[in-house]
Amino acid sequence: MKAQPSKHLGFTYIPGTVDVMIHVSSAFDGGNIEVVSANEADDIQLRIRKDNASEFFQWFYFRVSGAREKPCRIRIVNAGEASYADGFRDYKACMSEDLRDWCRVDTSYDGIELTINYKPSSDSFYIAFFAPYSLDQQRRFVARCQQNSLASLEVIGQTVEGRDLDLLVIGSPGTSKKICWAIARQHPGETMGCFWMEGFLNLLLDPVDTVASKVRESAVFYVVPNMNPDGSARGNLRTNAAGANLNREWAKPSKSRSPEVFAVRNRMVETGVDFCLDVHGDEIIPYNFISGADHVPSADARMKQLLIDFNKALLHSSPDFQTDHGYPTSFQANLSICASNVAESFKCLSMTLEMPFADHNNRKDNIHGWSPERCRELGGDCLKAISSIIPSLR
Ligand SMILES: [Zn+2]
């Protein structure tokens, strides 16, 4: 039945007769997608946008509205050209209708296109490469941390676009105390780093937990929960607003091109470093793993042993860690990478932690895959592993 014009109002509304239009949007914090066509729910064609000043792309995050109870078939038509396209094999996209819980939905990849099938029970739903973590969430978390009397906040610089770069300091420095650094999200698409930070800092700031108390007695922690706020806001995969891949800027950070690394590295020189953990996500490898820096030019027996000891301790504290899969050691020779640069500069234990986008294959979760909750768990478990090696760090 069609709505007929009313004599008095110009139209008559008859409920259920207006066909709601499908609409796809990414105009929000961290959003990334371009619409090719979205006329029918079962034929939505999209493209992932490149980082704003570089060729990298793979992060996607968008909302589909107007499709309640309609089977949606979403094709990302340029998936096969993405920076780490092999990561789409055996991968399932993340979906949320309430922006709180994220689960995995039916996804397939044919080497060219990524196809996502989903029938929403709400008027709109969100799809993302991994559960997103907005700058608003980030600010709220940092604000909550600084309310804890064990923490203080330093703004150590500004990003290319003028956003604050936050450093949380936990514990007070003392001559015998070890200096530990943890940073995350140099690559903005790797949102798992921010969830890891929540678990890590929640435990570190727990006033009564025995592990946390012991750690705070013997170490002071310098923590940067988000190294790349500009790239995060823009929905970039890998670079900041100037197109710099921050984890290739550590040999010669530039005040104009990579002020984020410039500020953090300067603060590290002031504090000294006994331990550094740089937290990432890997698009392809479906496991959590550590990439050490025990092959930098000046690595000695002590540094190599510390890496072995940390891996052992993390295997003990986390059911979601393994040491069989990871990067080849040649990866570590590159001194423009944070972990290698810090190891070489400070002769300390310095590592990259990688988490998967899809799942940790040694302990699969078919509903959620690798999830924010498990990132938080791993964050706490990493602190437990750190606690066992602190005495031998210097
Ligand atoms: Zn990364």
Short mmCIF file of C-alpha atoms and ligand atoms in Angstrom, two decimals:
data_model
loop_
_atom_site.label_atom_id
_atom_site.label_comp_id
_atom_site.label_asym_id
_atom_site.label_seq_id
_atom_site.Cartn_x
_atom_site.Cartn_y
_atom_site.Cartn_z
CA MET A 1 0.00 0.00 0.00
CA LYS A 2 1.33 3.44 -0.87
CA ALA A 3 0.91 6.58 1.24
CA GLN A 4 -1.71 8.85 -0.35
CA PRO A 5 -1.50 12.64 -0.20
CA SER A 6 -3.73 14.18 2.48
CA LYS A 7 -5.98 17.09 1.58
CA HIS A 8 -4.78 19.05 4.60
CA LEU A 9 -1.14 18.07 5.17
CA GLY A 10 0.01 17.06 1.72
CA PHE A 11 0.64 13.43 2.76
CA THR A 12 -0.70 10.65 4.92
CA TYR A 13 1.72 8.48 6.95
CA ILE A 14 0.92 4.80 6.95
CA PRO A 15 3.33 2.86 9.32
CA GLY A 16 5.47 0.22 7.66
CA THR A 17 5.07 1.56 4.14
CA VAL A 18 8.25 3.62 3.91
CA ASP A 19 11.26 1.64 2.72
CA VAL A 20 14.28 2.58 4.88
CA MET A 21 17.40 3.28 2.83
CA ILE A 22 20.59 1.32 3.44
CA HIS A 23 23.33 3.69 4.52
CA VAL A 24 27.02 3.08 5.20
CA SER A 25 29.02 5.63 7.21
CA SER A 26 32.53 5.96 8.61
CA ALA A 27 32.46 9.66 9.54
CA PHE A 28 33.44 9.09 13.18
CA ASP A 29 36.56 8.62 15.31
CA GLY A 30 38.63 5.80 13.82
CA GLY A 31 36.20 5.22 10.93
CA ASN A 32 37.52 4.02 7.59
CA ILE A 33 35.58 2.98 4.47
CA GLU A 34 34.56 4.27 1.06
CA VAL A 35 31.21 3.32 -0.45
CA VAL A 36 31.20 1.94 -3.99
CA SER A 37 27.49 1.09 -3.90
CA ALA A 38 24.99 0.36 -1.15
CA ASN A 39 21.58 0.26 -2.81
CA GLU A 40 20.61 -3.24 -1.67
CA ALA A 41 21.38 -4.96 1.65
CA ASP A 42 22.60 -8.07 -0.16
CA ASP A 43 24.92 -6.13 -2.49
CA ILE A 44 26.93 -3.61 -0.48
CA GLN A 45 30.29 -2.86 -2.13
CA LEU A 46 32.98 -1.00 -0.21
CA ARG A 47 36.66 -0.04 -0.43
CA ILE A 48 39.16 0.49 2.41
CA ARG A 49 40.69 3.98 2.31
CA LYS A 50 44.48 4.43 2.33
CA ASP A 51 46.19 6.09 5.33
CA ASN A 52 45.86 9.85 4.84
CA ALA A 53 49.50 10.43 3.83
CA SER A 54 50.81 6.99 2.84
CA GLU A 55 49.97 3.94 0.74
CA PHE A 56 49.22 1.61 3.69
CA PHE A 57 45.69 0.35 4.17
CA GLN A 58 43.88 -2.52 5.87
CA TRP A 59 42.05 -1.05 8.89
CA PHE A 60 38.30 -0.72 8.32
CA TYR A 61 35.55 0.44 10.65
CA PHE A 62 32.08 1.47 9.50
CA ARG A 63 28.38 1.46 10.35
CA VAL A 64 25.59 -0.01 8.24
CA SER A 65 22.13 1.35 9.00
CA GLY A 66 18.64 0.67 7.62
CA ALA A 67 19.06 -3.10 7.34
CA ARG A 68 17.18 -4.51 10.34
CA GLU A 69 16.38 -8.21 9.77
CA LYS A 70 17.77 -8.03 6.22
CA PRO A 71 20.52 -10.46 5.24
CA CYS A 72 23.46 -8.18 4.40
CA ARG A 73 26.22 -9.18 2.02
CA ILE A 74 29.12 -6.75 2.25
CA ARG A 75 32.03 -7.01 -0.19
CA ILE A 76 35.25 -5.13 0.46
CA VAL A 77 36.37 -5.08 -3.15
CA ASN A 78 39.98 -3.89 -2.68
CA ALA A 79 40.82 -6.29 0.19
CA GLY A 80 43.28 -8.21 -1.99
CA GLU A 81 45.40 -5.06 -2.46
CA ALA A 82 45.63 -4.34 1.30
CA SER A 83 49.06 -4.00 2.95
CA TYR A 84 48.98 -7.47 4.57
CA ALA A 85 46.21 -9.10 2.53
CA ASP A 86 47.28 -12.62 3.54
CA GLY A 87 45.92 -11.74 6.98
CA PHE A 88 42.39 -12.01 5.52
CA ARG A 89 42.78 -15.76 5.06
CA ASP A 90 41.06 -17.61 7.95
CA TYR A 91 39.96 -14.24 9.29
CA LYS A 92 36.48 -13.26 10.51
CA ALA A 93 35.38 -9.62 10.78
CA CYS A 94 34.34 -8.09 14.12
CA MET A 95 30.72 -6.92 14.53
CA SER A 96 28.84 -5.03 17.22
CA GLU A 97 25.28 -3.71 17.44
CA ASP A 98 25.72 -2.02 20.85
CA LEU A 99 29.39 -0.87 20.57
CA ARG A 100 30.11 -2.82 23.76
CA ASP A 101 30.30 -6.47 22.77
CA TRP A 102 32.15 -7.48 19.62
CA CYS A 103 31.79 -10.90 18.06
CA ARG A 104 33.00 -12.51 14.85
CA VAL A 105 30.69 -12.88 11.85
CA ASP A 106 30.65 -15.04 8.72
CA THR A 107 33.52 -13.84 6.50
CA SER A 108 35.26 -15.26 3.45
CA TYR A 109 38.22 -14.18 1.32
CA ASP A 110 38.92 -15.29 -2.25
CA GLY A 111 42.26 -13.50 -2.70
CA ILE A 112 40.54 -10.43 -4.19
CA GLU A 113 37.49 -9.53 -2.12
CA LEU A 114 36.57 -9.92 1.55
CA THR A 115 32.89 -10.88 1.88
CA ILE A 116 31.03 -10.39 5.16
CA ASN A 117 27.54 -11.83 5.70
CA TYR A 118 25.36 -10.65 8.57
CA LYS A 119 21.65 -10.24 9.36
CA PRO A 120 21.24 -7.53 12.02
CA SER A 121 18.49 -7.56 14.63
CA SER A 122 18.95 -3.80 15.23
CA ASP A 123 18.53 -0.82 12.90
CA SER A 124 22.30 -0.40 12.65
CA PHE A 125 25.48 -2.37 13.24
CA TYR A 126 29.22 -1.76 13.14
CA ILE A 127 31.90 -3.79 11.37
CA ALA A 128 35.63 -3.42 12.11
CA PHE A 129 38.98 -5.14 11.43
CA PHE A 130 39.35 -5.47 15.22
CA ALA A 131 37.30 -4.05 18.11
CA PRO A 132 37.89 -0.26 17.86
CA TYR A 133 39.26 1.90 20.66
CA SER A 134 38.29 5.56 20.31
CA LEU A 135 40.22 8.60 21.53
CA ASP A 136 37.28 9.35 23.83
CA GLN A 137 37.71 5.90 25.43
CA GLN A 138 41.42 6.67 25.65
CA ARG A 139 40.91 9.99 27.43
CA ARG A 140 38.44 8.47 29.89
CA PHE A 141 40.86 5.65 30.71
CA VAL A 142 43.80 8.02 31.24
CA ALA A 143 41.57 10.30 33.36
CA ARG A 144 40.61 7.32 35.52
CA CYS A 145 44.25 6.19 35.90
CA GLN A 146 45.40 9.64 37.02
CA GLN A 147 42.80 9.58 39.83
CA ASN A 148 44.82 6.75 41.35
CA SER A 149 47.29 8.17 43.87
CA LEU A 150 49.93 5.73 42.57
CA ALA A 151 49.94 7.40 39.13
CA SER A 152 50.80 10.77 37.70
CA LEU A 153 50.29 12.14 34.21
CA GLU A 154 52.83 14.03 32.09
CA VAL A 155 52.00 15.54 28.71
CA ILE A 156 55.36 15.04 27.04
CA GLY A 157 54.62 16.55 23.66
CA GLN A 158 52.11 17.08 20.90
CA THR A 159 51.35 15.11 17.78
CA VAL A 160 51.61 16.46 14.21
CA GLU A 161 48.00 17.67 14.52
CA GLY A 162 48.43 19.09 18.03
CA ARG A 163 46.93 16.31 20.15
CA ASP A 164 48.50 15.70 23.58
CA LEU A 165 50.89 12.80 23.97
CA ASP A 166 50.17 11.29 27.40
CA LEU A 167 52.72 9.54 29.62
CA LEU A 168 51.54 7.86 32.82
CA VAL A 169 54.19 7.47 35.52
CA ILE A 170 53.53 4.81 38.14
CA GLY A 171 55.64 4.80 41.28
CA SER A 172 58.32 7.23 42.36
CA PRO A 173 61.87 7.01 41.01
CA GLY A 174 64.65 5.96 43.40
CA THR A 175 68.30 5.13 42.86
CA SER A 176 67.83 1.38 43.27
CA LYS A 177 64.58 1.25 41.30
CA LYS A 178 64.48 -0.28 37.83
CA ILE A 179 63.17 1.91 35.00
CA CYS A 180 60.48 0.13 32.97
CA TRP A 181 58.80 1.50 29.84
CA ALA A 182 55.69 0.22 28.04
CA ILE A 183 54.21 1.82 24.92
CA ALA A 184 51.37 0.84 22.57
CA ARG A 185 49.66 1.67 19.31
CA GLN A 186 52.53 3.13 17.31
CA HIS A 187 50.49 1.57 14.50
CA PRO A 188 47.00 3.05 14.94
CA GLY A 189 45.10 0.11 13.40
CA GLU A 190 46.44 -2.16 16.14
CA THR A 191 43.77 -1.29 18.70
CA MET A 192 44.49 -4.47 20.67
CA GLY A 193 47.40 -2.53 22.20
CA CYS A 194 44.98 -0.18 23.98
CA PHE A 195 42.95 -3.06 25.46
CA TRP A 196 46.25 -4.67 26.57
CA MET A 197 47.12 -1.35 28.27
CA GLU A 198 43.86 -1.45 30.24
CA GLY A 199 44.70 -4.87 31.67
CA PHE A 200 48.32 -3.95 32.31
CA LEU A 201 47.58 -0.65 34.05
CA ASN A 202 44.53 -1.93 35.95
CA LEU A 203 46.76 -4.53 37.60
CA LEU A 204 49.75 -2.22 38.04
CA LEU A 205 47.50 0.34 39.76
CA ASP A 206 45.76 -2.20 42.00
CA PRO A 207 46.56 -0.98 45.53
CA VAL A 208 46.19 -4.39 47.20
CA ASP A 209 47.39 -6.93 44.60
CA THR A 210 50.58 -8.58 45.87
CA VAL A 211 52.31 -8.81 42.47
CA ALA A 212 51.59 -5.15 41.71
CA SER A 213 52.75 -4.01 45.15
CA LYS A 214 56.00 -5.94 44.79
CA VAL A 215 56.62 -4.53 41.31
CA ARG A 216 55.98 -0.95 42.44
CA GLU A 217 58.45 -1.33 45.31
CA SER A 218 61.29 -2.24 42.97
CA ALA A 219 60.48 -0.38 39.74
CA VAL A 220 58.99 2.78 38.32
CA PHE A 221 56.89 2.49 35.16
CA TYR A 222 56.65 4.98 32.30
CA VAL A 223 53.65 4.09 30.14
CA VAL A 224 52.43 5.61 26.86
CA PRO A 225 48.98 4.06 26.22
CA ASN A 226 48.68 5.55 22.71
CA MET A 227 51.71 6.62 20.66
CA ASN A 228 49.67 7.66 17.63
CA PRO A 229 46.45 9.57 18.48
CA ASP A 230 46.33 11.30 15.05
CA GLY A 231 46.44 8.04 13.12
CA SER A 232 43.90 6.55 15.55
CA ALA A 233 41.40 9.37 14.97
CA ARG A 234 41.89 9.23 11.20
CA GLY A 235 41.30 5.49 10.94
CA ASN A 236 44.84 4.89 9.60
CA LEU A 237 46.39 1.44 9.59
CA ARG A 238 50.04 2.19 10.13
CA THR A 239 51.08 5.85 9.98
CA ASN A 240 50.66 9.20 11.72
CA ALA A 241 49.13 12.30 10.15
CA ALA A 242 52.41 13.10 8.34
CA GLY A 243 52.58 9.63 6.79
CA ALA A 244 55.38 8.40 9.12
CA ASN A 245 55.45 4.75 10.20
CA LEU A 246 56.43 5.52 13.81
CA ASN A 247 58.05 2.13 14.35
CA ARG A 248 60.61 2.96 11.64
CA GLU A 249 61.48 6.40 13.06
CA TRP A 250 63.50 5.52 16.16
CA ALA A 251 66.98 5.90 14.64
CA LYS A 252 66.34 9.53 13.67
CA PRO A 253 63.02 10.80 15.05
CA SER A 254 62.05 14.13 13.54
CA LYS A 255 60.31 16.95 15.38
CA SER A 256 58.14 17.71 12.36
CA ARG A 257 57.53 14.26 10.83
CA SER A 258 57.50 12.03 13.95
CA PRO A 259 57.16 14.31 17.02
CA GLU A 260 55.53 11.38 18.88
CA VAL A 261 58.72 9.28 18.78
CA PHE A 262 60.88 12.39 19.23
CA ALA A 263 59.14 13.20 22.55
CA VAL A 264 59.14 9.65 23.92
CA ARG A 265 62.74 8.93 22.98
CA ASN A 266 63.91 12.21 24.59
CA ARG A 267 62.09 11.30 27.81
CA MET A 268 63.70 7.84 27.71
CA VAL A 269 67.14 9.46 27.50
CA GLU A 270 66.28 11.50 30.60
CA THR A 271 64.98 8.54 32.64
CA GLY A 272 67.28 5.79 31.36
CA VAL A 273 65.72 2.42 30.45
CA ASP A 274 66.14 -1.02 32.08
CA PHE A 275 63.13 -2.63 30.37
CA CYS A 276 60.97 -1.73 27.38
CA LEU A 277 57.91 -3.44 25.92
CA ASP A 278 56.36 -2.09 22.70
CA VAL A 279 52.87 -3.53 22.16
CA HIS A 280 51.51 -4.28 18.66
CA GLY A 281 49.15 -6.40 16.59
CA ASP A 282 50.27 -8.52 13.63
CA GLU A 283 47.86 -8.73 10.68
CA ILE A 284 48.97 -12.18 9.53
CA ILE A 285 50.39 -14.44 12.27
CA PRO A 286 47.55 -16.00 14.33
CA TYR A 287 49.49 -16.19 17.61
CA ASN A 288 50.70 -13.99 20.44
CA PHE A 289 54.48 -13.76 20.36
CA ILE A 290 57.47 -11.75 21.47
CA SER A 291 60.02 -10.40 19.01
CA GLY A 292 63.19 -9.80 21.01
CA ALA A 293 66.18 -7.62 20.29
CA ASP A 294 68.91 -10.08 21.25
CA HIS A 295 70.60 -9.75 17.83
CA VAL A 296 71.35 -6.02 17.91
CA PRO A 297 75.10 -5.29 17.53
CA SER A 298 75.86 -4.89 21.23
CA ALA A 299 73.60 -7.64 22.61
CA ASP A 300 75.53 -9.58 25.23
CA ALA A 301 74.96 -12.82 27.11
CA ARG A 302 73.08 -11.00 29.88
CA MET A 303 70.59 -9.42 27.43
CA LYS A 304 70.07 -12.75 25.64
CA GLN A 305 69.44 -14.55 28.93
CA LEU A 306 66.94 -11.89 30.06
CA LEU A 307 64.92 -12.49 26.87
CA ILE A 308 64.90 -16.25 27.50
CA ASP A 309 63.85 -15.66 31.11
CA PHE A 310 61.04 -13.26 30.14
CA ASN A 311 59.64 -15.68 27.54
CA LYS A 312 59.70 -18.47 30.13
CA ALA A 313 57.98 -16.29 32.72
CA LEU A 314 55.25 -15.25 30.25
CA LEU A 315 54.68 -18.87 29.20
CA HIS A 316 54.15 -19.58 32.88
CA SER A 317 51.81 -16.64 33.58
CA SER A 318 49.68 -16.66 30.39
CA PRO A 319 47.72 -19.48 28.70
CA ASP A 320 47.61 -17.24 25.60
CA PHE A 321 51.34 -17.10 24.90
CA GLN A 322 53.68 -19.32 22.89
CA THR A 323 57.23 -19.24 21.48
CA ASP A 324 57.00 -21.57 18.44
CA HIS A 325 55.68 -18.97 15.97
CA GLY A 326 56.97 -15.43 15.36
CA TYR A 327 59.36 -13.28 13.29
CA PRO A 328 62.80 -14.36 12.08
CA THR A 329 65.67 -12.85 14.11
CA SER A 330 66.86 -10.81 11.05
CA PHE A 331 63.91 -8.50 11.81
CA GLN A 332 65.82 -7.26 14.85
CA ALA A 333 68.78 -5.81 12.94
CA ASN A 334 66.76 -2.73 12.00
CA LEU A 335 67.67 -0.02 14.51
CA SER A 336 64.85 2.25 13.34
CA ILE A 337 62.48 -0.14 15.16
CA CYS A 338 61.69 0.83 18.77
CA ALA A 339 62.62 -2.46 20.47
CA SER A 340 65.99 -2.77 18.67
CA ASN A 341 66.86 0.90 19.02
CA VAL A 342 66.12 0.93 22.77
CA ALA A 343 68.04 -2.33 23.31
CA GLU A 344 71.07 -0.97 21.46
CA SER A 345 70.90 2.48 23.10
CA PHE A 346 70.35 1.38 26.70
CA LYS A 347 71.80 -2.19 26.71
CA CYS A 348 68.58 -3.46 28.26
CA LEU A 349 65.83 -6.01 27.73
CA SER A 350 63.65 -4.48 25.01
CA MET A 351 60.96 -6.35 23.09
CA THR A 352 58.00 -6.10 20.75
CA LEU A 353 54.82 -7.95 21.77
CA GLU A 354 52.57 -8.96 18.85
CA MET A 355 48.93 -9.99 19.21
CA PRO A 356 46.76 -11.41 16.41
CA PHE A 357 43.85 -9.77 14.56
CA ALA A 358 42.12 -13.12 13.98
CA ASP A 359 42.76 -15.43 16.92
CA HIS A 360 45.46 -17.08 19.01
CA ASN A 361 45.37 -20.47 17.29
CA ASN A 362 46.58 -22.43 20.32
CA ARG A 363 43.38 -21.51 22.15
CA LYS A 364 40.67 -20.61 19.64
CA ASP A 365 37.44 -18.81 20.50
CA ASN A 366 34.98 -19.30 17.63
CA ILE A 367 32.60 -16.60 18.87
CA HIS A 368 34.95 -13.73 19.71
CA GLY A 369 38.30 -14.70 18.21
CA TRP A 370 41.17 -12.75 19.79
CA SER A 371 39.19 -10.22 21.84
CA PRO A 372 39.50 -7.08 23.98
CA GLU A 373 38.94 -9.22 27.07
CA ARG A 374 41.83 -11.54 26.25
CA CYS A 375 44.07 -8.54 25.40
CA ARG A 376 43.37 -7.22 28.94
CA GLU A 377 44.15 -10.63 30.44
CA LEU A 378 47.44 -10.76 28.55
CA GLY A 379 48.29 -7.25 29.79
CA GLY A 380 47.97 -8.39 33.40
CA ASP A 381 49.87 -11.60 32.67
CA CYS A 382 52.74 -9.59 31.14
CA LEU A 383 53.04 -7.59 34.37
CA LYS A 384 53.32 -10.88 36.29
CA ALA A 385 56.10 -12.00 33.94
CA ILE A 386 57.90 -8.66 34.36
CA SER A 387 57.70 -8.98 38.16
CA SER A 388 59.73 -12.19 38.07
CA ILE A 389 62.62 -10.69 36.06
CA ILE A 390 62.85 -7.24 37.68
CA PRO A 391 65.64 -8.24 40.12
CA SER A 392 67.96 -9.19 37.21
CA LEU A 393 67.20 -6.23 34.93
CA ARG A 394 70.31 -4.19 35.86
ZN ZN B 1 52.56 -2.84 14.69
#
